[in-house]
Amino acid sequence: MPAARPTGGVYRNPVLPGFHPDPSVCRVGEDYYLVCSSFEYVPGVPVFHSRDLVNWRQIGNALDRPDQLELPPDTPASQGIYAPTIRHHDGRFWMITTNVSLGRHLVVTAVDPAGPWSDPVYLDLPHVDPSLAWDDDGNCWLTTSGVKTYRIDPEVGLVLEGPISTWSGTGGQYPESPHLYRIDGWWYLVVSEGGTHTGHAVSVARSRSPLGPFEPGPANPILTHRGTGRPVQATGHADLVQAVDGSWWMVLLGIRARGQWPPYHVLGRETFLVPVRWVDGWPVVDPVEEATAAPAGSAPAGAAPPGSGAYRDDFDDVRLAYRWISPRSRPDAAWSLTERPGWLTLHATGSTLDRAGVTMVAARQQHHDCRAGVRLDPGDGVAGLTLRVDEAHHYDVEVSGGTVRVVGRVGPFRQVFAERPAPAGPVVLTVATRTRDLYPPVVTSAAELAAPGEPYGVRPAGSDMVVFELATDDGPVVLAELDGRYLSTEVAAGFTGRVIGLYVTRSSAAFDWFDYRPT
Ligand code: 6LW
């Protein structure tokens, strides 16, 4: 019988590593469900299930049909789908989010959170971070960043009352991610403020009515890591859930930056879990640690086994695993798992990774030190493996016309870092990241690797090194080692994080397997 919550001992945070921002959580019986933002990627809004709040398994994507998720072909990176909220009410799951590219909030429902989810009902209201709460009379209360409150009919997308300004935090910038909870006769409003970076904070207020007046908590902000040296920073965008045993928990986002100075975060904003205590009617949380102690109990139910997070996809299924996402669209004609059974075949829709419209299937980089390999048959195409934040920030290893090359694009700059003959037939390409040994000679080409040139001098350490390798009959050959800091949020900007993509930019290519492991 799985534990209903972490029952003591220490569990590992983040509970969802890598680009999993803006978590929202709800419980039904002994089952917990969690959703995150997805921005310009499809399918949108990953849905996870857990029995203990620590170990999460993806069970689907709430917006997995093009008619639920309209993303204009020129959707800029980090637009699209912002922070979702998931709730269970009246026998159904409700997910509300904002399609920033359309300027609309949308509500979808499902009896089974694994799907299918309904067609969207739209609400044309300003702001982001919509959340839903119901009162005992059946009224549905929508809150948005701002903070604004509306009474709505979520079945048809009708505004019945509002906007009403209630409480917008303690005065920090960007009052956002409001969630309303009815607990012990009070309405609690949990709000984030300070912006979703190192100033991030969570504050709370309560009232007898969802419309206020709200009394601010006596110890706001109840959570912030601003100005501290804690390894987890930017803690905020929080949602509360009560476990089966009555204990309370908070899911929230945070970042783990690496390097000096300033540090860079390369995995995007990740999902963390912390216990909540109630003191005199107010929620209290301790700072967020990578190893978090769960309150009283026995076994560390949530302790993840070593090496966890490793997986291999042999592309033997006829359905793509839920983890695979694509920027902006994934037309049926661009990919197939049946054309060449046991392989993922991709057909080029765009000719460059530097522009929207490329055929790519990608998975999140979830660990600072990791290794991802792929076996690829390029045929007569141009295809490869990319580590990307967006169209202007990516490092790629690709094969075309008997040549393998490593290319980097950062902002307006594009450079070929290595080029060598590719073995005939399918090739095995690898990208690895490491946070150790950050002072290598700056390698700009394979020739330089063989005979290193003058070092450029010692630079302050960045976040990580990105290493590309090609498998040969004589073992793996390092093609290039590139400074990872240029694929960070601090450089690229935006709300997402790194993903590792399989792509084709000319003709067609097929991928036999993809292997990912933390190192
Ligand atoms: C989201 C806002 C935020 O709408 O970042 O962390 C924005 N908070 O609440 C995008 O994820």
Short mmCIF file of C-alpha atoms and ligand atoms in Angstrom, two decimals:
data_model
loop_
_atom_site.label_atom_id
_atom_site.label_comp_id
_atom_site.label_asym_id
_atom_site.label_seq_id
_atom_site.Cartn_x
_atom_site.Cartn_y
_atom_site.Cartn_z
CA MET A 1 0.00 0.00 0.00
CA PRO A 2 1.74 3.19 -1.10
CA ALA A 3 2.09 5.96 1.46
CA ALA A 4 -0.31 8.84 1.10
CA ARG A 5 2.42 11.34 1.75
CA PRO A 6 6.14 11.39 2.59
CA THR A 7 6.08 9.76 6.00
CA GLY A 8 9.26 10.94 7.63
CA GLY A 9 12.92 10.79 6.75
CA VAL A 10 14.32 12.75 3.87
CA TYR A 11 13.05 13.02 0.33
CA ARG A 12 14.77 14.55 -2.64
CA ASN A 13 13.78 17.91 -4.11
CA PRO A 14 12.94 18.95 -6.76
CA VAL A 15 10.24 16.33 -7.02
CA LEU A 16 9.91 17.19 -10.71
CA PRO A 17 13.36 18.24 -11.93
CA GLY A 18 13.88 20.20 -15.12
CA PHE A 19 11.51 22.57 -16.92
CA HIS A 20 8.36 22.01 -14.79
CA PRO A 21 7.29 25.46 -13.64
CA ASP A 22 4.11 26.81 -12.09
CA PRO A 23 2.94 23.58 -10.43
CA SER A 24 -0.64 23.14 -9.36
CA VAL A 25 -1.86 20.14 -7.40
CA CYS A 26 -5.08 18.52 -6.20
CA ARG A 27 -6.02 15.32 -4.38
CA VAL A 28 -8.87 12.91 -4.94
CA GLY A 29 -8.97 10.12 -2.38
CA GLU A 30 -5.43 8.77 -2.18
CA ASP A 31 -4.38 10.09 -5.55
CA TYR A 32 -2.60 13.36 -6.24
CA TYR A 33 -2.56 15.09 -9.62
CA LEU A 34 -0.21 17.86 -10.69
CA VAL A 35 0.05 20.06 -13.79
CA CYS A 36 2.72 22.49 -15.06
CA SER A 37 3.11 25.22 -17.69
CA SER A 38 4.16 24.24 -21.21
CA PHE A 39 4.54 27.57 -23.10
CA GLU A 40 5.23 27.15 -26.84
CA TYR A 41 5.49 23.36 -26.68
CA VAL A 42 2.84 20.81 -27.71
CA PRO A 43 1.19 18.82 -26.35
CA GLY A 44 0.42 21.30 -23.59
CA VAL A 45 0.08 21.06 -19.80
CA PRO A 46 1.66 17.78 -18.67
CA VAL A 47 -0.45 15.90 -16.10
CA PHE A 48 1.27 13.83 -13.40
CA HIS A 49 -0.02 11.33 -10.85
CA SER A 50 1.42 10.38 -7.47
CA ARG A 51 0.45 8.45 -4.38
CA ASP A 52 3.03 10.07 -2.08
CA LEU A 53 3.57 13.60 -3.47
CA VAL A 54 7.25 12.80 -4.09
CA ASN A 55 7.27 10.25 -6.91
CA TRP A 56 5.35 11.53 -9.93
CA ARG A 57 4.52 9.73 -13.14
CA GLN A 58 3.23 11.52 -16.21
CA ILE A 59 -0.20 10.17 -17.21
CA GLY A 60 -0.95 12.47 -20.10
CA ASN A 61 -1.13 16.03 -21.35
CA ALA A 62 -4.32 18.04 -20.80
CA LEU A 63 -4.04 19.89 -24.14
CA ASP A 64 -3.10 17.12 -26.55
CA ARG A 65 -5.27 18.00 -29.54
CA PRO A 66 -4.55 20.88 -31.92
CA ASP A 67 -8.15 22.14 -31.52
CA GLN A 68 -7.55 22.59 -27.76
CA LEU A 69 -4.25 24.39 -28.18
CA GLU A 70 -4.05 27.01 -30.88
CA LEU A 71 -0.48 28.22 -31.19
CA PRO A 72 0.12 30.60 -34.09
CA PRO A 73 3.06 29.35 -36.21
CA ASP A 74 5.08 32.42 -35.23
CA THR A 75 4.42 32.06 -31.48
CA PRO A 76 7.50 33.52 -29.77
CA ALA A 77 9.41 31.30 -27.38
CA SER A 78 7.98 31.45 -23.85
CA GLN A 79 4.53 32.50 -25.05
CA GLY A 80 1.64 30.06 -25.44
CA ILE A 81 0.42 28.22 -22.36
CA TYR A 82 1.13 29.82 -18.97
CA ALA A 83 0.48 28.66 -15.44
CA PRO A 84 -2.38 26.15 -15.12
CA THR A 85 -4.51 25.27 -12.09
CA ILE A 86 -5.97 21.80 -11.54
CA ARG A 87 -8.94 21.20 -9.25
CA HIS A 88 -11.49 18.43 -8.69
CA HIS A 89 -15.10 19.50 -8.29
CA ASP A 90 -18.43 17.76 -8.69
CA GLY A 91 -17.02 14.55 -10.12
CA ARG A 92 -14.76 16.20 -12.68
CA PHE A 93 -11.24 17.54 -12.96
CA TRP A 94 -11.00 21.17 -14.02
CA MET A 95 -7.89 22.67 -15.57
CA ILE A 96 -7.73 26.37 -16.28
CA THR A 97 -4.81 28.13 -17.93
CA THR A 98 -3.99 31.06 -20.19
CA ASN A 99 -3.04 30.91 -23.84
CA VAL A 100 -1.00 34.10 -23.79
CA SER A 101 -0.62 33.97 -27.57
CA LEU A 102 -4.39 34.31 -27.96
CA GLY A 103 -4.87 36.51 -24.86
CA ARG A 104 -7.53 34.13 -23.49
CA HIS A 105 -7.99 31.88 -20.48
CA LEU A 106 -9.34 28.41 -21.20
CA VAL A 107 -11.04 25.77 -19.10
CA VAL A 108 -11.03 22.06 -19.91
CA THR A 109 -12.57 19.24 -17.87
CA ALA A 110 -12.09 15.50 -17.63
CA VAL A 111 -13.57 12.65 -15.61
CA ASP A 112 -10.23 10.85 -15.87
CA PRO A 113 -7.20 13.17 -15.54
CA ALA A 114 -5.32 10.89 -17.96
CA GLY A 115 -7.81 12.18 -20.52
CA PRO A 116 -9.61 12.74 -22.70
CA TRP A 117 -9.94 16.37 -21.69
CA SER A 118 -12.82 18.38 -23.12
CA ASP A 119 -12.75 21.05 -25.76
CA PRO A 120 -11.87 24.39 -24.19
CA VAL A 121 -14.32 26.96 -22.90
CA TYR A 122 -12.74 30.42 -23.25
CA LEU A 123 -12.80 33.43 -20.93
CA ASP A 124 -11.63 36.65 -22.53
CA LEU A 125 -10.26 38.36 -19.46
CA PRO A 126 -6.92 40.06 -18.86
CA HIS A 127 -3.99 38.82 -16.78
CA VAL A 128 -2.55 35.33 -16.29
CA ASP A 129 -2.47 32.58 -13.63
CA PRO A 130 -6.18 31.82 -13.44
CA SER A 131 -7.37 29.66 -10.54
CA LEU A 132 -10.77 28.24 -9.62
CA ALA A 133 -12.50 27.70 -6.28
CA TRP A 134 -16.11 26.80 -5.46
CA ASP A 135 -18.13 27.89 -2.45
CA ASP A 136 -20.81 25.87 -0.67
CA ASP A 137 -23.55 27.52 -2.75
CA GLY A 138 -21.92 26.27 -5.94
CA ASN A 139 -20.54 29.66 -6.98
CA CYS A 140 -17.32 29.40 -8.95
CA TRP A 141 -14.66 31.98 -8.12
CA LEU A 142 -11.94 32.78 -10.63
CA THR A 143 -8.82 34.59 -9.44
CA THR A 144 -6.11 35.93 -11.74
CA SER A 145 -2.84 37.76 -11.39
CA GLY A 146 -3.42 41.34 -10.52
CA VAL A 147 -5.02 40.12 -8.14
CA LYS A 148 -8.57 40.12 -9.56
CA THR A 149 -11.53 37.96 -8.55
CA TYR A 150 -14.56 37.10 -10.69
CA ARG A 151 -17.62 34.96 -10.22
CA ILE A 152 -17.97 32.92 -13.35
CA ASP A 153 -19.89 30.11 -14.96
CA PRO A 154 -16.99 27.89 -16.03
CA GLU A 155 -19.29 25.60 -18.06
CA VAL A 156 -19.90 28.31 -20.64
CA GLY A 157 -17.19 30.85 -19.92
CA LEU A 158 -19.50 33.58 -18.65
CA VAL A 159 -18.45 36.31 -16.22
CA LEU A 160 -21.25 36.84 -13.67
CA GLU A 161 -19.52 39.35 -11.37
CA GLY A 162 -16.22 41.23 -11.23
CA PRO A 163 -13.44 42.09 -11.60
CA ILE A 164 -13.11 42.70 -7.90
CA SER A 165 -9.74 43.69 -6.42
CA THR A 166 -9.26 41.86 -3.16
CA TRP A 167 -5.68 41.53 -1.88
CA SER A 168 -2.52 41.76 -3.92
CA GLY A 169 0.19 40.70 -1.53
CA THR A 170 2.45 42.87 0.57
CA GLY A 171 3.41 45.29 -2.18
CA GLY A 172 5.96 43.33 -4.17
CA GLN A 173 5.99 43.56 -7.95
CA TYR A 174 3.92 41.12 -10.01
CA PRO A 175 1.25 39.90 -7.60
CA GLU A 176 0.42 36.60 -9.30
CA SER A 177 -0.39 32.94 -9.01
CA PRO A 178 -3.31 33.53 -6.60
CA HIS A 179 -5.11 30.48 -5.26
CA LEU A 180 -8.20 30.64 -3.03
CA TYR A 181 -8.85 27.84 -0.51
CA ARG A 182 -11.76 27.30 1.84
CA ILE A 183 -10.29 25.92 5.08
CA ASP A 184 -11.98 25.73 8.48
CA GLY A 185 -14.47 28.47 7.78
CA TRP A 186 -11.89 30.84 6.31
CA TRP A 187 -11.00 31.76 2.74
CA TYR A 188 -7.23 31.78 2.38
CA LEU A 189 -5.66 33.61 -0.53
CA VAL A 190 -2.11 32.55 -1.35
CA VAL A 191 -0.31 34.94 -3.68
CA SER A 192 3.18 35.09 -5.13
CA GLU A 193 4.97 38.38 -5.58
CA GLY A 194 8.36 39.79 -6.45
CA GLY A 195 8.57 38.21 -9.90
CA THR A 196 9.55 34.70 -10.86
CA HIS A 197 13.27 35.07 -10.21
CA THR A 198 15.39 35.65 -7.13
CA GLY A 199 12.91 38.15 -5.61
CA HIS A 200 10.11 35.57 -5.62
CA ALA A 201 7.99 35.28 -2.45
CA VAL A 202 4.75 33.70 -1.25
CA SER A 203 2.32 35.61 0.95
CA VAL A 204 -1.04 34.77 2.49
CA ALA A 205 -4.20 36.52 3.65
CA ARG A 206 -7.56 35.30 4.92
CA SER A 207 -11.17 36.40 4.98
CA ARG A 208 -14.61 35.05 5.81
CA SER A 209 -15.64 35.73 2.20
CA PRO A 210 -13.90 35.05 -1.14
CA LEU A 211 -14.38 38.74 -1.88
CA GLY A 212 -12.70 39.96 1.29
CA PRO A 213 -11.91 42.00 3.22
CA PHE A 214 -8.66 40.06 3.55
CA GLU A 215 -6.47 40.18 6.62
CA PRO A 216 -2.79 39.70 5.72
CA GLY A 217 -0.93 36.92 7.51
CA PRO A 218 1.22 38.01 10.50
CA ALA A 219 4.46 36.62 9.01
CA ASN A 220 4.41 37.50 5.31
CA PRO A 221 6.07 36.49 3.15
CA ILE A 222 5.56 32.95 4.41
CA LEU A 223 8.25 31.77 2.01
CA THR A 224 11.06 33.54 0.19
CA HIS A 225 14.72 32.79 -0.44
CA ARG A 226 15.52 36.30 -1.65
CA GLY A 227 18.87 37.59 -0.50
CA THR A 228 19.88 34.22 0.95
CA GLY A 229 22.70 31.93 -0.09
CA ARG A 230 20.40 28.93 -0.33
CA PRO A 231 21.05 26.60 -3.27
CA VAL A 232 17.38 26.65 -4.24
CA GLN A 233 16.31 30.16 -5.28
CA ALA A 234 13.29 31.93 -6.80
CA THR A 235 10.89 29.94 -4.61
CA GLY A 236 7.29 30.88 -5.32
CA HIS A 237 4.21 30.19 -7.40
CA ALA A 238 2.81 27.93 -4.70
CA ASP A 239 -0.25 25.69 -4.43
CA LEU A 240 -1.47 23.89 -1.28
CA VAL A 241 -2.85 20.39 -0.87
CA GLN A 242 -4.03 18.41 2.14
CA ALA A 243 -2.86 14.79 2.26
CA VAL A 244 -5.11 11.88 3.15
CA ASP A 245 -3.74 11.86 6.71
CA GLY A 246 -4.62 15.51 7.22
CA SER A 247 -1.09 16.90 6.77
CA TRP A 248 -0.64 19.90 4.48
CA TRP A 249 1.89 20.36 1.68
CA MET A 250 2.93 23.06 -0.74
CA VAL A 251 4.15 22.57 -4.29
CA LEU A 252 6.07 25.48 -5.73
CA LEU A 253 8.70 26.38 -8.28
CA GLY A 254 12.35 27.09 -7.66
CA ILE A 255 15.61 27.26 -9.58
CA ARG A 256 19.01 25.70 -8.96
CA ALA A 257 21.69 27.93 -10.44
CA ARG A 258 25.30 26.90 -10.90
CA GLY A 259 28.57 28.79 -11.36
CA GLN A 260 30.16 32.02 -10.12
CA TRP A 261 29.45 34.99 -10.56
CA PRO A 262 26.57 35.48 -11.33
CA PRO A 263 25.22 31.95 -11.34
CA TYR A 264 23.20 30.62 -14.26
CA HIS A 265 20.22 28.27 -14.19
CA VAL A 266 19.98 25.95 -17.14
CA LEU A 267 17.19 23.52 -16.22
CA GLY A 268 14.42 26.10 -16.10
CA ARG A 269 12.13 26.41 -13.12
CA GLU A 270 11.53 23.12 -11.33
CA THR A 271 8.80 21.75 -9.04
CA PHE A 272 9.55 21.41 -5.32
CA LEU A 273 7.50 20.08 -2.39
CA VAL A 274 7.56 21.34 1.20
CA PRO A 275 5.56 20.47 4.32
CA VAL A 276 3.16 23.07 5.70
CA ARG A 277 2.31 23.52 9.40
CA TRP A 278 -0.60 25.56 10.68
CA VAL A 279 0.19 27.93 13.53
CA ASP A 280 -2.68 29.99 14.99
CA GLY A 281 -4.66 29.57 11.82
CA TRP A 282 -1.85 30.51 9.43
CA PRO A 283 0.26 28.33 7.13
CA VAL A 284 3.97 28.15 7.99
CA VAL A 285 6.63 26.65 5.73
CA ASP A 286 10.34 26.08 6.19
CA PRO A 287 12.91 27.01 3.55
CA VAL A 288 13.17 24.67 0.57
CA GLU A 289 16.13 22.29 0.59
CA GLU A 290 17.28 19.83 -2.05
CA ALA A 291 17.09 17.19 0.70
CA THR A 292 13.89 17.94 2.60
CA ALA A 293 12.96 16.35 5.91
CA ALA A 294 9.39 15.11 6.02
CA PRO A 295 7.69 15.44 9.38
CA ALA A 296 7.34 12.59 11.89
CA GLY A 297 6.95 9.07 10.71
CA SER A 298 9.14 6.20 9.73
CA ALA A 299 10.32 5.30 6.26
CA PRO A 300 11.43 7.94 3.79
CA ALA A 301 8.70 6.93 1.40
CA GLY A 302 9.85 9.44 -1.11
CA ALA A 303 13.54 8.69 -1.25
CA ALA A 304 14.31 8.21 -4.91
CA PRO A 305 16.59 5.28 -5.79
CA PRO A 306 20.03 6.19 -7.13
CA GLY A 307 20.12 6.64 -10.90
CA SER A 308 16.45 7.46 -10.91
CA GLY A 309 15.40 9.57 -13.81
CA ALA A 310 17.16 7.33 -16.35
CA TYR A 311 15.11 5.99 -19.24
CA ARG A 312 15.42 4.61 -22.73
CA ASP A 313 12.89 4.90 -25.51
CA ASP A 314 13.22 2.25 -28.22
CA PHE A 315 10.37 3.75 -30.21
CA ASP A 316 8.72 0.34 -30.29
CA ASP A 317 5.31 1.66 -29.25
CA VAL A 318 2.91 3.04 -31.85
CA ARG A 319 2.28 6.04 -29.59
CA LEU A 320 4.86 8.62 -28.58
CA ALA A 321 5.51 8.63 -24.83
CA TYR A 322 3.89 11.58 -23.00
CA ARG A 323 7.25 13.19 -22.29
CA TRP A 324 7.95 14.06 -25.92
CA ILE A 325 7.14 17.65 -26.78
CA SER A 326 7.55 19.70 -29.95
CA PRO A 327 7.84 23.44 -30.42
CA ARG A 328 4.52 24.96 -31.61
CA SER A 329 3.12 22.00 -33.54
CA ARG A 330 3.63 18.37 -34.39
CA PRO A 331 1.78 17.75 -37.64
CA ASP A 332 0.83 14.08 -38.15
CA ALA A 333 2.65 14.10 -41.49
CA ALA A 334 5.94 15.09 -39.82
CA TRP A 335 6.47 11.99 -37.70
CA SER A 336 5.71 8.29 -37.63
CA LEU A 337 6.37 5.29 -35.40
CA THR A 338 4.96 2.82 -37.92
CA GLU A 339 6.64 3.79 -41.17
CA ARG A 340 9.75 1.95 -40.05
CA PRO A 341 8.67 -0.17 -37.10
CA GLY A 342 10.85 0.26 -34.05
CA TRP A 343 12.12 3.64 -35.27
CA LEU A 344 10.87 7.19 -34.95
CA THR A 345 10.81 8.61 -38.47
CA LEU A 346 10.82 12.39 -38.81
CA HIS A 347 10.07 14.36 -41.99
CA ALA A 348 11.42 17.88 -42.35
CA THR A 349 8.92 20.73 -42.21
CA GLY A 350 11.44 23.54 -41.69
CA SER A 351 15.02 23.86 -42.84
CA THR A 352 16.70 25.38 -39.78
CA LEU A 353 16.61 25.17 -35.99
CA ASP A 354 17.01 28.95 -36.00
CA ARG A 355 13.38 29.46 -37.01
CA ALA A 356 9.99 28.23 -35.89
CA GLY A 357 8.52 25.42 -37.97
CA VAL A 358 11.22 22.80 -37.64
CA THR A 359 10.40 19.11 -37.07
CA MET A 360 11.58 18.24 -33.58
CA VAL A 361 10.64 15.83 -30.83
CA ALA A 362 12.22 16.80 -27.52
CA ALA A 363 12.45 15.82 -23.85
CA ARG A 364 13.41 17.99 -20.90
CA GLN A 365 16.97 17.98 -19.58
CA GLN A 366 16.26 17.06 -15.96
CA HIS A 367 19.68 16.82 -14.32
CA HIS A 368 22.67 19.13 -14.21
CA ASP A 369 24.97 16.21 -15.01
CA CYS A 370 23.44 13.95 -17.60
CA ARG A 371 24.05 12.08 -20.80
CA ALA A 372 21.68 11.60 -23.72
CA GLY A 373 22.42 9.40 -26.71
CA VAL A 374 20.58 8.60 -29.88
CA ARG A 375 21.05 6.14 -32.74
CA LEU A 376 20.18 7.92 -35.93
CA ASP A 377 19.91 6.89 -39.55
CA PRO A 378 20.19 10.16 -41.47
CA GLY A 379 19.37 8.64 -44.86
CA ASP A 380 19.75 11.47 -47.36
CA GLY A 381 18.57 14.01 -44.82
CA VAL A 382 20.07 16.48 -42.39
CA ALA A 383 19.26 15.34 -38.86
CA GLY A 384 20.66 15.35 -35.37
CA LEU A 385 20.46 15.95 -31.65
CA THR A 386 20.10 19.42 -30.19
CA LEU A 387 20.33 20.89 -26.70
CA ARG A 388 18.10 23.93 -26.87
CA VAL A 389 16.39 26.71 -24.99
CA ASP A 390 14.88 28.35 -28.06
CA GLU A 391 15.57 29.16 -31.72
CA ALA A 392 18.35 31.56 -30.79
CA HIS A 393 20.02 29.42 -28.14
CA HIS A 394 20.97 25.86 -29.08
CA TYR A 395 23.94 23.55 -29.58
CA ASP A 396 23.49 20.79 -32.14
CA VAL A 397 25.29 17.73 -33.40
CA GLU A 398 24.04 16.75 -36.83
CA VAL A 399 24.79 14.44 -39.73
CA SER A 400 24.39 15.23 -43.39
CA GLY A 401 26.02 13.97 -46.58
CA GLY A 402 28.58 11.83 -44.78
CA THR A 403 29.69 14.59 -42.42
CA VAL A 404 28.99 15.05 -38.73
CA ARG A 405 29.24 18.54 -37.32
CA VAL A 406 28.65 20.44 -34.11
CA VAL A 407 26.96 23.81 -34.53
CA GLY A 408 26.22 26.45 -31.90
CA ARG A 409 23.79 29.33 -32.09
CA VAL A 410 23.74 31.95 -29.33
CA GLY A 411 21.84 35.17 -29.90
CA PRO A 412 22.94 36.55 -33.26
CA PHE A 413 26.01 34.31 -33.44
CA ARG A 414 26.25 30.97 -35.22
CA GLN A 415 29.36 28.86 -35.48
CA VAL A 416 30.47 25.42 -36.65
CA PHE A 417 32.63 24.03 -33.82
CA ALA A 418 33.60 20.65 -35.24
CA GLU A 419 33.32 18.75 -38.48
CA ARG A 420 34.51 15.26 -39.42
CA PRO A 421 33.51 12.38 -41.72
CA ALA A 422 30.59 10.37 -40.40
CA PRO A 423 30.66 6.59 -40.40
CA ALA A 424 28.40 5.09 -43.09
CA GLY A 425 24.89 4.09 -42.03
CA PRO A 426 23.31 4.77 -38.65
CA VAL A 427 25.41 6.76 -36.18
CA VAL A 428 25.31 7.09 -32.40
CA LEU A 429 25.49 10.72 -31.24
CA THR A 430 25.70 11.83 -27.62
CA VAL A 431 25.31 15.06 -25.72
CA ALA A 432 26.49 15.17 -22.12
CA THR A 433 26.54 17.97 -19.56
CA ARG A 434 28.88 18.23 -16.60
CA THR A 435 29.18 20.71 -13.80
CA ARG A 436 32.72 19.65 -12.86
CA ASP A 437 36.00 20.73 -14.50
CA LEU A 438 34.70 23.97 -15.89
CA TYR A 439 38.09 25.29 -16.99
CA PRO A 440 38.93 23.32 -20.12
CA PRO A 441 40.74 24.92 -23.01
CA VAL A 442 38.16 26.63 -25.19
CA VAL A 443 37.71 24.07 -27.93
CA THR A 444 36.42 25.45 -31.16
CA SER A 445 37.16 22.62 -33.54
CA ALA A 446 38.17 18.99 -33.71
CA ALA A 447 41.58 20.07 -35.02
CA GLU A 448 42.06 22.18 -31.93
CA LEU A 449 41.13 19.20 -29.78
CA ALA A 450 43.94 17.21 -31.34
CA ALA A 451 46.42 20.05 -30.85
CA PRO A 452 45.02 22.51 -28.34
CA GLY A 453 45.80 26.11 -29.17
CA GLU A 454 46.54 28.90 -26.76
CA PRO A 455 44.08 28.85 -23.88
CA TYR A 456 42.00 31.98 -23.70
CA GLY A 457 42.89 32.43 -20.06
CA VAL A 458 41.03 31.42 -16.95
CA ARG A 459 37.44 32.54 -16.96
CA PRO A 460 35.07 32.54 -14.00
CA ALA A 461 33.27 29.21 -13.98
CA GLY A 462 29.96 29.07 -15.78
CA SER A 463 27.13 26.64 -15.19
CA ASP A 464 28.31 23.53 -16.99
CA MET A 465 30.13 22.12 -20.01
CA VAL A 466 28.24 20.60 -22.92
CA VAL A 467 30.12 17.75 -24.56
CA PHE A 468 29.25 16.23 -27.93
CA GLU A 469 30.49 12.80 -28.90
CA LEU A 470 30.34 10.49 -31.90
CA ALA A 471 30.59 6.72 -31.48
CA THR A 472 33.18 5.14 -33.78
CA ASP A 473 34.66 1.67 -34.18
CA ASP A 474 37.53 2.90 -32.00
CA GLY A 475 35.23 4.12 -29.25
CA PRO A 476 33.60 7.48 -28.57
CA VAL A 477 35.25 10.59 -30.05
CA VAL A 478 34.71 13.97 -28.45
CA LEU A 479 33.67 16.41 -31.17
CA ALA A 480 33.38 19.59 -29.09
CA GLU A 481 33.10 20.88 -25.54
CA LEU A 482 31.09 24.06 -25.27
CA ASP A 483 30.40 26.43 -22.40
CA GLY A 484 26.88 25.69 -21.17
CA ARG A 485 26.14 29.07 -19.66
CA TYR A 486 24.97 30.38 -23.04
CA LEU A 487 22.08 27.92 -22.89
CA SER A 488 20.77 29.33 -19.59
CA THR A 489 17.74 31.42 -18.72
CA GLU A 490 20.05 34.27 -17.68
CA VAL A 491 21.32 34.45 -21.28
CA ALA A 492 18.32 33.30 -23.32
CA ALA A 493 15.62 34.91 -21.11
CA GLY A 494 12.11 33.49 -20.96
CA PHE A 495 10.18 31.02 -18.85
CA THR A 496 11.18 27.59 -20.14
CA GLY A 497 14.39 25.56 -19.76
CA ARG A 498 16.62 23.26 -21.74
CA VAL A 499 15.25 20.40 -23.78
CA ILE A 500 17.09 17.73 -25.77
CA GLY A 501 15.62 17.41 -29.24
CA LEU A 502 15.74 14.93 -32.11
CA TYR A 503 15.31 16.85 -35.34
CA VAL A 504 15.45 16.77 -39.11
CA THR A 505 15.96 19.86 -41.26
CA ARG A 506 16.08 18.25 -44.71
CA SER A 507 14.30 15.23 -46.18
CA SER A 508 13.68 12.46 -43.63
CA ALA A 509 15.62 10.60 -40.97
CA ALA A 510 14.89 7.81 -38.51
CA PHE A 511 15.83 7.38 -34.85
CA ASP A 512 16.29 3.86 -33.46
CA TRP A 513 16.48 4.73 -29.77
CA PHE A 514 17.04 7.56 -27.31
CA ASP A 515 18.76 6.97 -24.00
CA TYR A 516 18.86 9.49 -21.12
CA ARG A 517 20.58 9.14 -17.78
CA PRO A 518 21.76 11.34 -14.94
CA THR A 519 25.53 10.96 -14.43
C1 6LW B 1 3.55 32.79 -14.52
C2 6LW B 1 3.77 33.54 -13.29
C3 6LW B 1 5.10 33.11 -13.01
O1 6LW B 1 2.43 33.16 -15.22
O2 6LW B 1 5.76 33.00 -14.18
O3 6LW B 1 6.32 32.12 -11.32
C4 6LW B 1 4.83 33.12 -15.20
N1 6LW B 1 5.42 32.78 -11.83
O4 6LW B 1 2.94 33.25 -12.23
C5 6LW B 1 5.13 32.20 -16.31
O5 6LW B 1 5.44 30.93 -15.81
#
